[in-house]
Each structure stands twice: as C-alpha cells, then as structure tokens.
Coordinates of C-alpha atoms and ligand atoms in Angstrom, one line a residue:
X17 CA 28.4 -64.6 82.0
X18 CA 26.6 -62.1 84.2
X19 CA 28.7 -62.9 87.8
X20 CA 27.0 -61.0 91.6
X21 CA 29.7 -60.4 93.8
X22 CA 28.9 -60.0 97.1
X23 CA 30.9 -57.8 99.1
X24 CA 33.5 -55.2 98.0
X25 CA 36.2 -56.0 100.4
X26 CA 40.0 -57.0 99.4
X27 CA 38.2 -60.6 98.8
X28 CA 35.4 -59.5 96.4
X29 CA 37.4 -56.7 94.8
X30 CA 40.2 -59.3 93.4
X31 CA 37.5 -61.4 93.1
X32 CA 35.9 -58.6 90.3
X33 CA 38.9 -57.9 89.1
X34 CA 40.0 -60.9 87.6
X35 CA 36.3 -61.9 86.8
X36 CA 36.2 -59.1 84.9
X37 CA 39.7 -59.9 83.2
X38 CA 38.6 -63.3 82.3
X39 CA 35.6 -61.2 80.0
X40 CA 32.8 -61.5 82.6
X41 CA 29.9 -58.8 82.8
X42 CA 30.3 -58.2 86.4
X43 CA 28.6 -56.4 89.3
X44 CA 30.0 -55.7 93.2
X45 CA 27.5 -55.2 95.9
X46 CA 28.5 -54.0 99.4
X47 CA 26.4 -51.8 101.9
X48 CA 29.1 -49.5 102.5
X49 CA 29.8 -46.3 100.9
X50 CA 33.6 -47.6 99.8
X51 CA 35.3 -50.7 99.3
X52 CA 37.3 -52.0 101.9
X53 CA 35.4 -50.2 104.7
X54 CA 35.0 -52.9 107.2
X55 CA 37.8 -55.5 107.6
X56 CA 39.8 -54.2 105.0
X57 CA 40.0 -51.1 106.2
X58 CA 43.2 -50.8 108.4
X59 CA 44.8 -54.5 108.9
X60 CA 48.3 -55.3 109.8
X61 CA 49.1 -54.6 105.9
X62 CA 51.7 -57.5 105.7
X63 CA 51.7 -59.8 102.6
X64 CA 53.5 -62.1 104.5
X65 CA 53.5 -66.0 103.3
X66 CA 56.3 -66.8 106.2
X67 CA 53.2 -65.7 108.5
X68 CA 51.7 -69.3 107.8
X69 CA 51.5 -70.8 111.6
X70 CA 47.9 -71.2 112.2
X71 CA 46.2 -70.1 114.9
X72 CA 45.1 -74.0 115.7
X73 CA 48.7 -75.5 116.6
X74 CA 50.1 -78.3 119.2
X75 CA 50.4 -75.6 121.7
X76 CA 47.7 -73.5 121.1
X77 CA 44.8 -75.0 123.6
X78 CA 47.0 -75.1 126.8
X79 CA 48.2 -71.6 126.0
X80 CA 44.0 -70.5 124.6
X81 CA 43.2 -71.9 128.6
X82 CA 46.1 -69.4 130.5
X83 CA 44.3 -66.7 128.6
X84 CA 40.8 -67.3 129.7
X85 CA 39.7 -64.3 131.0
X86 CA 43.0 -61.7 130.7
X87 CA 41.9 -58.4 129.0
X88 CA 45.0 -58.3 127.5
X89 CA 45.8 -61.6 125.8
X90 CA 46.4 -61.9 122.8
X91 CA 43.8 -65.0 121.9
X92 CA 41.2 -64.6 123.9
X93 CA 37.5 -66.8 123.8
X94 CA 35.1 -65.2 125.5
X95 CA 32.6 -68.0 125.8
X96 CA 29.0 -67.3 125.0
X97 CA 25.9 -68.7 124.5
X98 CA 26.5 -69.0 121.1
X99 CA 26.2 -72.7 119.3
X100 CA 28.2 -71.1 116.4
X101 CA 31.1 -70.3 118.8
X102 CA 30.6 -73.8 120.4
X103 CA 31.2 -75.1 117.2
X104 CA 34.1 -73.5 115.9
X105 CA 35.7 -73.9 118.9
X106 CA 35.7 -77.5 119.0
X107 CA 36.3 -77.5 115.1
X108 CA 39.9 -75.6 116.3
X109 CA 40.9 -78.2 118.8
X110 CA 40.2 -80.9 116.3
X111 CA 42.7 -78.6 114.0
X112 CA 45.4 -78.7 116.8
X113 CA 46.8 -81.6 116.3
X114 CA 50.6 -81.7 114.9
X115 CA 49.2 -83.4 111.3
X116 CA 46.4 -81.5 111.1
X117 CA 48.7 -78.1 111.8
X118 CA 51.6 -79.3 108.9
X119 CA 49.0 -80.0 106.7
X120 CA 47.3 -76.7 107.3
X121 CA 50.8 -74.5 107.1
X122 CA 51.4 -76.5 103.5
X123 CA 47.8 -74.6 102.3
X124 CA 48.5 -71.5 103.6
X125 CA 52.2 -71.0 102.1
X126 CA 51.0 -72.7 98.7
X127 CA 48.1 -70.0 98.7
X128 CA 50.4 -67.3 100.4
X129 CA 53.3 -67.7 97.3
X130 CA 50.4 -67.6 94.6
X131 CA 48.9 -64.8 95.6
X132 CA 52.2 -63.0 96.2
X133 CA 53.5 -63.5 93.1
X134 CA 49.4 -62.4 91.6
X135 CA 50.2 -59.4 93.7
X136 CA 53.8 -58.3 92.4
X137 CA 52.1 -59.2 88.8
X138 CA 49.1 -57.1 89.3
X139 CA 51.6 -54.1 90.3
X140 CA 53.3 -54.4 87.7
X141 CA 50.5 -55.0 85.2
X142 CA 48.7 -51.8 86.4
X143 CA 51.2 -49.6 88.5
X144 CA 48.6 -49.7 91.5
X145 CA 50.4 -47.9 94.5
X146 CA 49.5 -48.7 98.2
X147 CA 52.1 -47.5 100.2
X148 CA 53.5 -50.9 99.7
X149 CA 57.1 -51.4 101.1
X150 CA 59.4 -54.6 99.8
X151 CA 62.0 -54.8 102.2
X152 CA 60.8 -57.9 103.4
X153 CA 59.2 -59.2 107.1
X154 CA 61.2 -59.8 110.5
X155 CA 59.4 -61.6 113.2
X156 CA 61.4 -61.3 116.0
X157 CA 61.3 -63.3 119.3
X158 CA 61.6 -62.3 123.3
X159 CA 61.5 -65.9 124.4
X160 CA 63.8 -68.5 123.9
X161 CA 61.4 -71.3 124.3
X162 CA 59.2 -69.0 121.8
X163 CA 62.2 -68.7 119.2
X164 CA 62.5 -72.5 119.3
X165 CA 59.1 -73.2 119.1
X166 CA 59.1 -71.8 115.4
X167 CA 62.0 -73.5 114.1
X168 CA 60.4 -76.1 112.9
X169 CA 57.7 -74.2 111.4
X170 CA 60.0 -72.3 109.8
X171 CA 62.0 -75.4 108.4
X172 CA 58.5 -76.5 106.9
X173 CA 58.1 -73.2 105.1
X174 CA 61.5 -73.6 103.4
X175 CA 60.3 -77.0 102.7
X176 CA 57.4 -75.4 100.8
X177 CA 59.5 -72.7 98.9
X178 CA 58.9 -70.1 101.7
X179 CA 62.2 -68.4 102.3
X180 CA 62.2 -68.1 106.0
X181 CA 65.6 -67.4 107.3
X182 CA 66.6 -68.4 111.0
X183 CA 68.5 -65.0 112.1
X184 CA 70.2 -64.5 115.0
X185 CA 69.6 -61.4 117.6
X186 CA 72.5 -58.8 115.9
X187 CA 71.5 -59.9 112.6
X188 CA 68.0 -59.0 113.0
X189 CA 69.2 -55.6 114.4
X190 CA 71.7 -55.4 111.4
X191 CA 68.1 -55.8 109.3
X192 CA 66.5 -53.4 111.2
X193 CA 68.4 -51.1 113.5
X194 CA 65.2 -49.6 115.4
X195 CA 65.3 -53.2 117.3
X196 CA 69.2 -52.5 118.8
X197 CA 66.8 -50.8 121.8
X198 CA 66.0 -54.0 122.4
X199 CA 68.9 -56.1 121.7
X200 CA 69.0 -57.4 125.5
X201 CA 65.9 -58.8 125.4
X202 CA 65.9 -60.5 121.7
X203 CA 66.4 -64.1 121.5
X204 CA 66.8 -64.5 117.7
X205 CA 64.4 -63.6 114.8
X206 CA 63.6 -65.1 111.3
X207 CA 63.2 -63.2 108.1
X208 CA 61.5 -63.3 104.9
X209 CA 63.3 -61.2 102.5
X210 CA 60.2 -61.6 99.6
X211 CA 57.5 -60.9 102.1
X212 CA 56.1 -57.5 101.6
X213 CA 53.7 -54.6 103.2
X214 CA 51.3 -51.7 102.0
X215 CA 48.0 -50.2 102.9
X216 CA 45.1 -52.9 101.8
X217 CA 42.6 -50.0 102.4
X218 CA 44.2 -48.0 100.0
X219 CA 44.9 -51.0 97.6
X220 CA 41.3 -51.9 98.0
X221 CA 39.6 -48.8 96.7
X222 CA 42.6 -48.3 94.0
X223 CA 42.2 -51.7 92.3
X224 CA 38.0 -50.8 92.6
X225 CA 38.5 -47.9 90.6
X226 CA 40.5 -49.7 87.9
X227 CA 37.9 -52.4 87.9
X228 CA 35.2 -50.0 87.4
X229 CA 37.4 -48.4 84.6
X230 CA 37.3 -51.7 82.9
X231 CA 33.3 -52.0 83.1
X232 CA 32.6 -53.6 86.7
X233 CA 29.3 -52.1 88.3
X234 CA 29.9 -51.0 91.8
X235 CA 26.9 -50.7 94.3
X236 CA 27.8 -49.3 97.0
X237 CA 25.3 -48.6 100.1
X238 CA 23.2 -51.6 98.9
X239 CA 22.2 -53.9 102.3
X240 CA 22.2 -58.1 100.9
X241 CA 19.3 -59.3 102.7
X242 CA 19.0 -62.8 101.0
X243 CA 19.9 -65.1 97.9
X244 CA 16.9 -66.7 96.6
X245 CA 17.0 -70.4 94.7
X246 CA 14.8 -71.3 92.0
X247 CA 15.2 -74.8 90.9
X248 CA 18.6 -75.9 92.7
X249 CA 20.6 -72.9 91.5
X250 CA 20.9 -68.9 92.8
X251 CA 18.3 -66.8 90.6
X252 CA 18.3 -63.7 92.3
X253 CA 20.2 -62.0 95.3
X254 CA 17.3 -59.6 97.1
X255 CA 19.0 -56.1 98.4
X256 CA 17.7 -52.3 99.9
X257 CA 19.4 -50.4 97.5
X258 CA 21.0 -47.1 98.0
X259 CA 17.5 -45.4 97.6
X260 CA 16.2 -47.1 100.4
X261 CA 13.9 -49.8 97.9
X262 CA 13.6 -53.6 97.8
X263 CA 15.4 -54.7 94.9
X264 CA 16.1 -58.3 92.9
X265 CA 19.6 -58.6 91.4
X266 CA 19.6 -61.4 89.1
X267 CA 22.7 -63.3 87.2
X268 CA 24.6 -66.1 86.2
X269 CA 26.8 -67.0 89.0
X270 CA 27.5 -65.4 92.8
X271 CA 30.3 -65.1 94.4
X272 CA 30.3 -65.0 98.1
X273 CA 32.9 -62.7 99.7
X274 CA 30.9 -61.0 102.8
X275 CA 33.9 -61.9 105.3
X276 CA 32.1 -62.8 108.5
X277 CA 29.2 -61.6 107.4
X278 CA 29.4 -64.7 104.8
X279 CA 27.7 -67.5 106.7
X280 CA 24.2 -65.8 107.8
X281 CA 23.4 -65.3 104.1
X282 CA 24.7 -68.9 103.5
X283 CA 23.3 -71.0 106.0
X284 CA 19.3 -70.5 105.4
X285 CA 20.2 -72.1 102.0
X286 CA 21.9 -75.2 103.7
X287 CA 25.3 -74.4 102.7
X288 CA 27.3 -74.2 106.7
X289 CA 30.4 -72.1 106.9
X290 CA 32.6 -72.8 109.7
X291 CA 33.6 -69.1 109.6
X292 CA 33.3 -67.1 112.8
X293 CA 34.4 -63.1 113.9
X294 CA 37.7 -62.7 115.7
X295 CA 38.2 -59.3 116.3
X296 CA 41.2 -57.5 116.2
X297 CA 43.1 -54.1 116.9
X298 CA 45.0 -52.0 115.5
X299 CA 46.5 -48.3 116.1
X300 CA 47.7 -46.0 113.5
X301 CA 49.6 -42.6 114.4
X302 CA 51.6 -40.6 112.2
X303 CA 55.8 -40.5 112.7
X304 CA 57.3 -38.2 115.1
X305 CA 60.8 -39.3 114.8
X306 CA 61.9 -40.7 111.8
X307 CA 65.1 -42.0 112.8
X308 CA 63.9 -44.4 115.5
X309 CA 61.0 -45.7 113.9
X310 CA 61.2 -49.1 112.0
X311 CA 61.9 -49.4 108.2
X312 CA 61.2 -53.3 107.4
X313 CA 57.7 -54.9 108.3
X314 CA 58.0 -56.3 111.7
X315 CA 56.3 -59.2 113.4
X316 CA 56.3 -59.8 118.0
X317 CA 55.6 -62.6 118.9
X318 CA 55.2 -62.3 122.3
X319 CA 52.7 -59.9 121.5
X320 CA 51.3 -61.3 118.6
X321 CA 51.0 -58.1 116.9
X322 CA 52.7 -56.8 113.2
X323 CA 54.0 -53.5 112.3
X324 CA 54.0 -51.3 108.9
X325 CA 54.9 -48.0 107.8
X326 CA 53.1 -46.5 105.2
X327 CA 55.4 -43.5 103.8
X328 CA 53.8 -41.6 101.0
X329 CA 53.2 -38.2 99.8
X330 CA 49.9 -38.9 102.3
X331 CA 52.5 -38.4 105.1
X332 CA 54.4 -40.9 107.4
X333 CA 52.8 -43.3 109.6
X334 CA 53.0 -46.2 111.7
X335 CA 50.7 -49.4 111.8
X336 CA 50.7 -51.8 114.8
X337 CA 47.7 -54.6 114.6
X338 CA 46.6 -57.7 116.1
X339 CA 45.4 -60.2 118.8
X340 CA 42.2 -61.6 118.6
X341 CA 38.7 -62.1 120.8
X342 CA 36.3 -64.5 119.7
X343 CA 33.4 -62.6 121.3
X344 CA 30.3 -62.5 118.4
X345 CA 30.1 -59.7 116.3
X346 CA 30.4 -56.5 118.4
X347 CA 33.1 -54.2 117.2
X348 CA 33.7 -52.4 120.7
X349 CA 37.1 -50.8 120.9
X350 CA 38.5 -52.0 124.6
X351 CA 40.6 -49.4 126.3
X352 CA 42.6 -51.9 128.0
X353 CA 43.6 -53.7 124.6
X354 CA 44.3 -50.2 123.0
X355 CA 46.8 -49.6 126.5
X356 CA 48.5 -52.4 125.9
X357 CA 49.4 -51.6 122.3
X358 CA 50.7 -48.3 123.0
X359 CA 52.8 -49.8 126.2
X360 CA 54.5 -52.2 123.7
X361 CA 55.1 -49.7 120.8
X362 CA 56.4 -47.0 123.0
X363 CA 58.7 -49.7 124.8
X364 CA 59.9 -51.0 121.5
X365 CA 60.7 -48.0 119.8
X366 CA 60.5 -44.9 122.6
X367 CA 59.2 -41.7 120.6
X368 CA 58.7 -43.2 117.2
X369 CA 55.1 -42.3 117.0
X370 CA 53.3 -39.5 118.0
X371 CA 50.8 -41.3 120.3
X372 CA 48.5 -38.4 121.5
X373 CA 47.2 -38.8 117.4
X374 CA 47.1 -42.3 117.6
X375 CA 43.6 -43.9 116.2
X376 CA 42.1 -47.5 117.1
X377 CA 40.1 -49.3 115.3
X378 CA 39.0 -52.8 115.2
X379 CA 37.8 -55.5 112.5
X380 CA 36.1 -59.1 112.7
X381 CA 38.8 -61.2 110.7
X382 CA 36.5 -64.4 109.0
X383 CA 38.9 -67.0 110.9
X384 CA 38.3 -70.6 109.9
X385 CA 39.3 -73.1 112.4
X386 CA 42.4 -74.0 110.5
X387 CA 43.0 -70.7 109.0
X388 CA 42.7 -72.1 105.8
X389 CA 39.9 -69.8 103.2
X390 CA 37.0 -71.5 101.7
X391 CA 37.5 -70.8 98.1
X392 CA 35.0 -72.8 95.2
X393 CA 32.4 -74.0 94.8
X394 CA 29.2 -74.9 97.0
X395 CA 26.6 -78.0 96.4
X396 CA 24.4 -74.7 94.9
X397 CA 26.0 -74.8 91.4
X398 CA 26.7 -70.9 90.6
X399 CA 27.0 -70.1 93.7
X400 CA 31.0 -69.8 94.8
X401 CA 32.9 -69.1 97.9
X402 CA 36.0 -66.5 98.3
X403 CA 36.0 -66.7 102.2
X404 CA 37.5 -67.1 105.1
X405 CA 40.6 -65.6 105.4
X406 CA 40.9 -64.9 109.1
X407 CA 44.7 -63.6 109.8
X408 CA 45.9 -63.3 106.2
X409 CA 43.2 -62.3 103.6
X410 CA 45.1 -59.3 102.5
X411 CA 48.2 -61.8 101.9
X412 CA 45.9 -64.3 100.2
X413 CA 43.5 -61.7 98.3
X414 CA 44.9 -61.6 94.5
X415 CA 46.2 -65.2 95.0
X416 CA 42.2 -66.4 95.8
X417 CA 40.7 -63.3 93.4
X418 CA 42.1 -65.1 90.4
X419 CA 41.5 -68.6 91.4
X420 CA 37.8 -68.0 92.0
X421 CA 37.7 -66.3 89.1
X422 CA 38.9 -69.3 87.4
X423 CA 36.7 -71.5 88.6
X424 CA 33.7 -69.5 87.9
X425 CA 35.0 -69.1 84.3
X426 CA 35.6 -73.4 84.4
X427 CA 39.6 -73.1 84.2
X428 CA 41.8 -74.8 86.3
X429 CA 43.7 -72.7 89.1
X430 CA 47.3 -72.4 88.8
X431 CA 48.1 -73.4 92.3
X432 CA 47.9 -76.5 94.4
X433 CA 45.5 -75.6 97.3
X434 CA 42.5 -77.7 98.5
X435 CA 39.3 -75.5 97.2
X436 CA 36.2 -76.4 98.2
X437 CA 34.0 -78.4 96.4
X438 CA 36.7 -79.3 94.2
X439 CA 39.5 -82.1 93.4
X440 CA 42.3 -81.3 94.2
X441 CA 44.2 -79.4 91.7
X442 CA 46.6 -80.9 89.1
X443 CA 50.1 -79.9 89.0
X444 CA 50.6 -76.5 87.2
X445 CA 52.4 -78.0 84.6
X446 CA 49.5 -80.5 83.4
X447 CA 47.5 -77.0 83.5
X448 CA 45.9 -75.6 79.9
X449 CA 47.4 -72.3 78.7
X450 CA 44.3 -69.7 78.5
Ligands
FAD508 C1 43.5 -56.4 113.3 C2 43.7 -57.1 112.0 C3 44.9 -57.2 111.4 C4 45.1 -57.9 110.2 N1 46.3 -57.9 109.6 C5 46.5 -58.6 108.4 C6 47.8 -58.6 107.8 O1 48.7 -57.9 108.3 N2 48.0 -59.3 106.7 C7 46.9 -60.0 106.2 O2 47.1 -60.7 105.2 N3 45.7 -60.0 106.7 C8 45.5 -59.3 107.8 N4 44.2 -59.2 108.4 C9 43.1 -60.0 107.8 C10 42.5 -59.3 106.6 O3 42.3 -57.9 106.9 C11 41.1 -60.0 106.4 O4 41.3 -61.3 106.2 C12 40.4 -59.4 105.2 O5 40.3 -58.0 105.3 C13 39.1 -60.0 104.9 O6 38.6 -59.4 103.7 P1 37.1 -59.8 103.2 O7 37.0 -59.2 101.9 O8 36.9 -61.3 103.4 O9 36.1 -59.1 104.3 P2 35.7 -57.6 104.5 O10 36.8 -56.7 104.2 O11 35.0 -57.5 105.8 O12 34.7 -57.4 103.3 C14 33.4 -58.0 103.4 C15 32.5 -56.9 102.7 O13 31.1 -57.4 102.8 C16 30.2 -56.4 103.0 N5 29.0 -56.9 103.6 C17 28.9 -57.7 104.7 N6 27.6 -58.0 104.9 C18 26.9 -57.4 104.0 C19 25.5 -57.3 103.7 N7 24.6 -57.9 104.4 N8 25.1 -56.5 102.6 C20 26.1 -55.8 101.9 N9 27.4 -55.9 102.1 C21 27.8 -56.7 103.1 C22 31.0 -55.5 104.0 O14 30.6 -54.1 103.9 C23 32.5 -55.6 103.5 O15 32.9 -54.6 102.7 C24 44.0 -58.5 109.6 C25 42.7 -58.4 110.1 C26 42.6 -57.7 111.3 C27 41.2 -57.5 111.9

C-alpha cells in the first residue's frame, strides 16, 4: 500500500518507520528542512511512563484559577477570543473529575510501557544513539501537601505495572547527590528506575535516516495545504513543494501526524480534533561543572519543569523544560518565563550550567484535554490519526508509531489502549502472531 504521512515529527517519523517495516511503499511530508524541527526539536527528553498525571486532575481548576494572570505559572490560560480555546477548555474541566482522571492515568501508563519497551527494542534492533541516559527518573517534591498529593497516583501506576517507587528525602539524594543542596527543603520524591532520557531531536532525524535507508521518501520543505476526498475516502493531499509549485500527492492511506498543526487540515473535512497548542519552554546550556550537575533525569514539581543531560562526544549539556500557556499558536519566547527557569536551575544546582550560553526555545505541545493521543482511525476510511500527544509524545512515539502502523496495515495493536475509531483492543494474548 502506498501510505502519505503527514508530518516528519517524532509522531510521523515512528509512524514511517514501522509502516515501512510492516512492507509499505511510504512517503513523509513536512515543510521543514529536518525532521523534528518544530516540537520535536528540544523537549524535556524524558521517556517517562511514571510521568502519567494528566494535566486535567481533581485539583487542577482551583489551582488553573490562582494562576490566571501570573507570568510565571506554570499552567497558564490566557483567554482569548478563540471558540477552539473555549472549547477545549471546558472539554478539560469535564476531564477533571477523579474517574475521569484514573481512567485517563490507566491510558497513558498502558501506552507509556508499550512504547517504552518499542523504544528499548528499536535501540536494540538498530543501535540508534540519542544521548539517551537509563538511569531512571526522580520527581522530587518541595511541598508536603504536594508529595502527598501524588501518592495515590503513584499507587495507581504500580497498579498498572508502572514501577513508581515512594522515596524518602535522603534516598532521593542517595539517587542523585546534586539534590543534597537542597536536602532542607525536599519533602520526599518518587522514582522510576525503568524510565529513561535522550535527545528526541537527535533521535528524530537518526531514526529518519534509517527509514530513508530502508526506502521511505522524505519531502522535506513541502507546505500541506489540504487533503482532498473523492467519493468518501482521501485521494490526494495538495502541497507547495520545495520548488515553490502546486503539487497533488496521491496514495492509499494518510496518516495524520502535524502535532497542533493537525486539526486545521482535519476539520474542513468534518473530522474535529480536540487538540489545541500549549506552549512550552525550555533552556539548554552546556556544563560548566561537572561535579554539581545532575546525573539521573529529574522531575520539580513545584516547578513543573524536567531535567536531562545529554553527554556525548557532541559535548555536555543540560536540559530544563516545561510549563505551559494556552495562548493560540504564537511561539514568542517570554523573558519573564526564561528568568524564572534560570532562577530555579541556578538555585537547585548553583554553577552547574554555564548560563551566559544558555538558549530558549519554545514549542506548541498538541495537548488533548485528557492528555490522552488520538491514535486510529477517522470516519474518512484511509485517513488515520497519530496525534495528540501534548506532554509525553516523545514518551509515547514508538509505542503509537507501531500501533498506527498496525492499524493501517489491518493488524491488531499489541497494547490495550482506547484508539480512536476502534474497539477496544483484545488482550495481547488473544492477539495473531505476524
Ligand atoms: C517544552 C516541552 C517539553 C516537553 N518535554 C517532553 C518530555 O520530556 N517527554 C515527552 O515525552 N514529551 C515531551 N514533550 C512533548 C513532545 O515534545 C511532543 O508531544 C512531540 O514533540 C509532538 O510530536 P509531533 O510529531 O506530534 O509534533 P511535531 O514535532 O510538531 O511534528 C509535526 C510536524 O508537522 C509539520 N507540519 C505542521 N503543519 C504542516 C504543514 N501545513 N505542512 C507541512 N508540514 C507541517 C511540522 O513541520 C512538524 O515537523 C515536550 C514538549 C514541550 C513543548
């Protein structure tokens, strides 16, 4: 089958990947000059499955209200006259509730295992290199109330066959000695010795290249204008290629994977994706002391933000990412967010980075309200979803590359996960060898 996918992000790359594994003719599109160069480009980097709180929780609106307005919070709706934003936002308080949240966490972790394990299988299938680091993730906590808050949560995960460990404040500083500067102030941590981290730029363009080694077309610098339907089903996507020209693409079966971008190309064919931009921050300077930066993948939750290293012969550096502003789709770095990330870093671990060469960036996560991806199938038939992914599409990406690659090729998945437009999966077991 001759499968379009549309975007060359970590979502259409695995996507290509494992369409192409399954014997597909396959071609990427994206209108940037690399894969990975818009969201994917420099995320938190954690493949972290115990990171499977969603955004939409019990105590998510009251705290959403105390950060109307703050420059510096770390989920922050600025409210526009946007009936998109309206939408979603209501969508997200209908997600809130404590049912709605367990059942949500149960998606994410099932996903989050899957694709972790399609990740450590893929490395070792084809040796890709990343920077990755597998010392597991620590997500440490300066409230109490905070650190009790996520007991529960974290009880779930274990539930789901998440190993989320409930550490106390000198453990986590045994785990990760950088902390013991701020021992005082640490009220107890978990960890989540299988979780991982590495560069999902890096990973993105390296697992391109081997897909293009295998036979996938890349078309890079082509702009997706539209998809056009002839007689209930996709016949052509219509694109400026790289020369500048109006071009057709035509094939058997698309696979949408634009990340935000996802639902303006969806809706004029009737097919409404609850997706919507959150941006979010990150800095990246190189190491200037070795011996107090952090080793292990870290997570604040006061903060909301996640830290990697990437060590490599590329040189040493530091990662810190997160919050989030629900603000349309303008990419604007704000200097007050970009303070407030530095302030914490340096208070954390004093002189660890070289902060004069640090370098923002920001990127418009595809949040659902629940967090949860749209991966499937649409009421178009060949046209398929691998969307969505809001906080953890670099955690979910091989994990929702092979399933949609499955599904185009009419095999089961191998995990247990709601996918749209689908019934629910049947238990691995009951699954046919292929
Ligand atoms: C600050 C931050 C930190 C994060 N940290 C983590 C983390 O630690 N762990 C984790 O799991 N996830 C993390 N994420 C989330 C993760 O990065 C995203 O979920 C993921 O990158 C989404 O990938 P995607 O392929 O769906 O979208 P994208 O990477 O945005 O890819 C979409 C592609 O579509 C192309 N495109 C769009 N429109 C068009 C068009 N009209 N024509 C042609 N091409 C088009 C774009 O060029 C782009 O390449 C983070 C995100 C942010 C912003």
């Amino acid at each position: 089958m001759r499968v379009i996918v549309l975007g060359a992000g970590l979502l259409g790359t695995t996507s290509a990947y494992f369409l192409q594994q399954l014997g597909h003719e396959v071609t990427v599109i994206d209108r940037q000059g690399t894969p990975g160069a818009e969201t994917s480009f420099a995320n938190g980097g954690q493949i972290s499955v115990s990171h499977a709180e969603p955004w939409a929780n019990p105590s998510a609106p009251l705290k959403v209200l105390k950060w109307l307005g703050r420059e510096d919070a770390p989920l922050l709706f600025r409210l526009r006259a946007d009936m998109r934003q309206w939408l979603w936002g209501l969508q997200f308080l209908r997600e809130c509730t404590p049912a709605r949240t367990r059942h949500n966490i149960e998606q994410i972790v099932r996903l989050g295992t899957y694709s972790r394990d399609t990740l450590q299988q893929l490395r070792r299938d084809t040796g890709i290199q990343y920077d990755q680091r597998t010392q597991g993730i620590l997500h440490f906590y300066t409230s109490a109330e905070e650190f009790d808050g996520a007991l529960a949560p974290a009880e779930q995960m274990r539930a789901l066959g998440c190993e989320r460990q409930v550490v106390g404040a000198d453990e986590a500083v045994r785990l990760e000695p950088a902390l013991a500067h701020i021992r005082p102030q640490l009220a107890g941590a978990t960890y989540t010795a299988e979780d991982e981290s590495g560069d999902a730029n890096t990973f993105t363009r390296e697992l391109a290249r081997l897909a293009e080694a295998a036979g996938v077309q890349l078309r890079t610098g082509c702009h997706i204008t539209a998809l056009r339907t002839t007689g209930g089903a996709i016949d052509h996507v219509e694109i400026t290629n790289a020369e500048g020209r109006f071009e057709r693409v035509r094939g058997d079966a698309f696979v949408l994977a634009m990340g935000s971008f996802s639902p303006l190309l969806a809706e004029p064919l009737g097919v409404c994706l609850p997706i919507y931009p959150a941006k979010g921050y990150s800095v990246t300077m190189p190491v200037r002391d070795a011996s107090a930066a952090y080793q292990v993948s870290l997570t604040d939750d006061e903060y909301k933000l996640v830290f990697s290293r990437y060590t490599s012969e590329r040189g040493d550096r530091l990662r810190i990412a997160g919050t989030a502003e629900l603000n349309g789709y303008q990419r604007d770095l704000n200097p007050v967010r970009c303070e407030a990330i530095v302030r914490r870093v340096e208070q954390l671990f004093p002189g660890a980075g070289d902060t004069s060469q640090a370098q923002f960036w920001t990127g418009l996560r595809p949040a659902t309200p629940s967090n949860v991806p749209l991966i499937g199938r649409t009421k178009i038939g060949n046209l398929f979803l691998n969307t969505g992914h809001g906080t953890l599409g670099w955690t979910h990406a091989c994990g929702s590359g092979k399933s949609i690659a499955r599904i185009v090729s009419g095999l089961a998945p191998e995990v247990d996960f709601a996918f749209t437009g689908m019934p629910r999966a049947v238990s691995p077991a009951l699954m046919p060898a292929t």
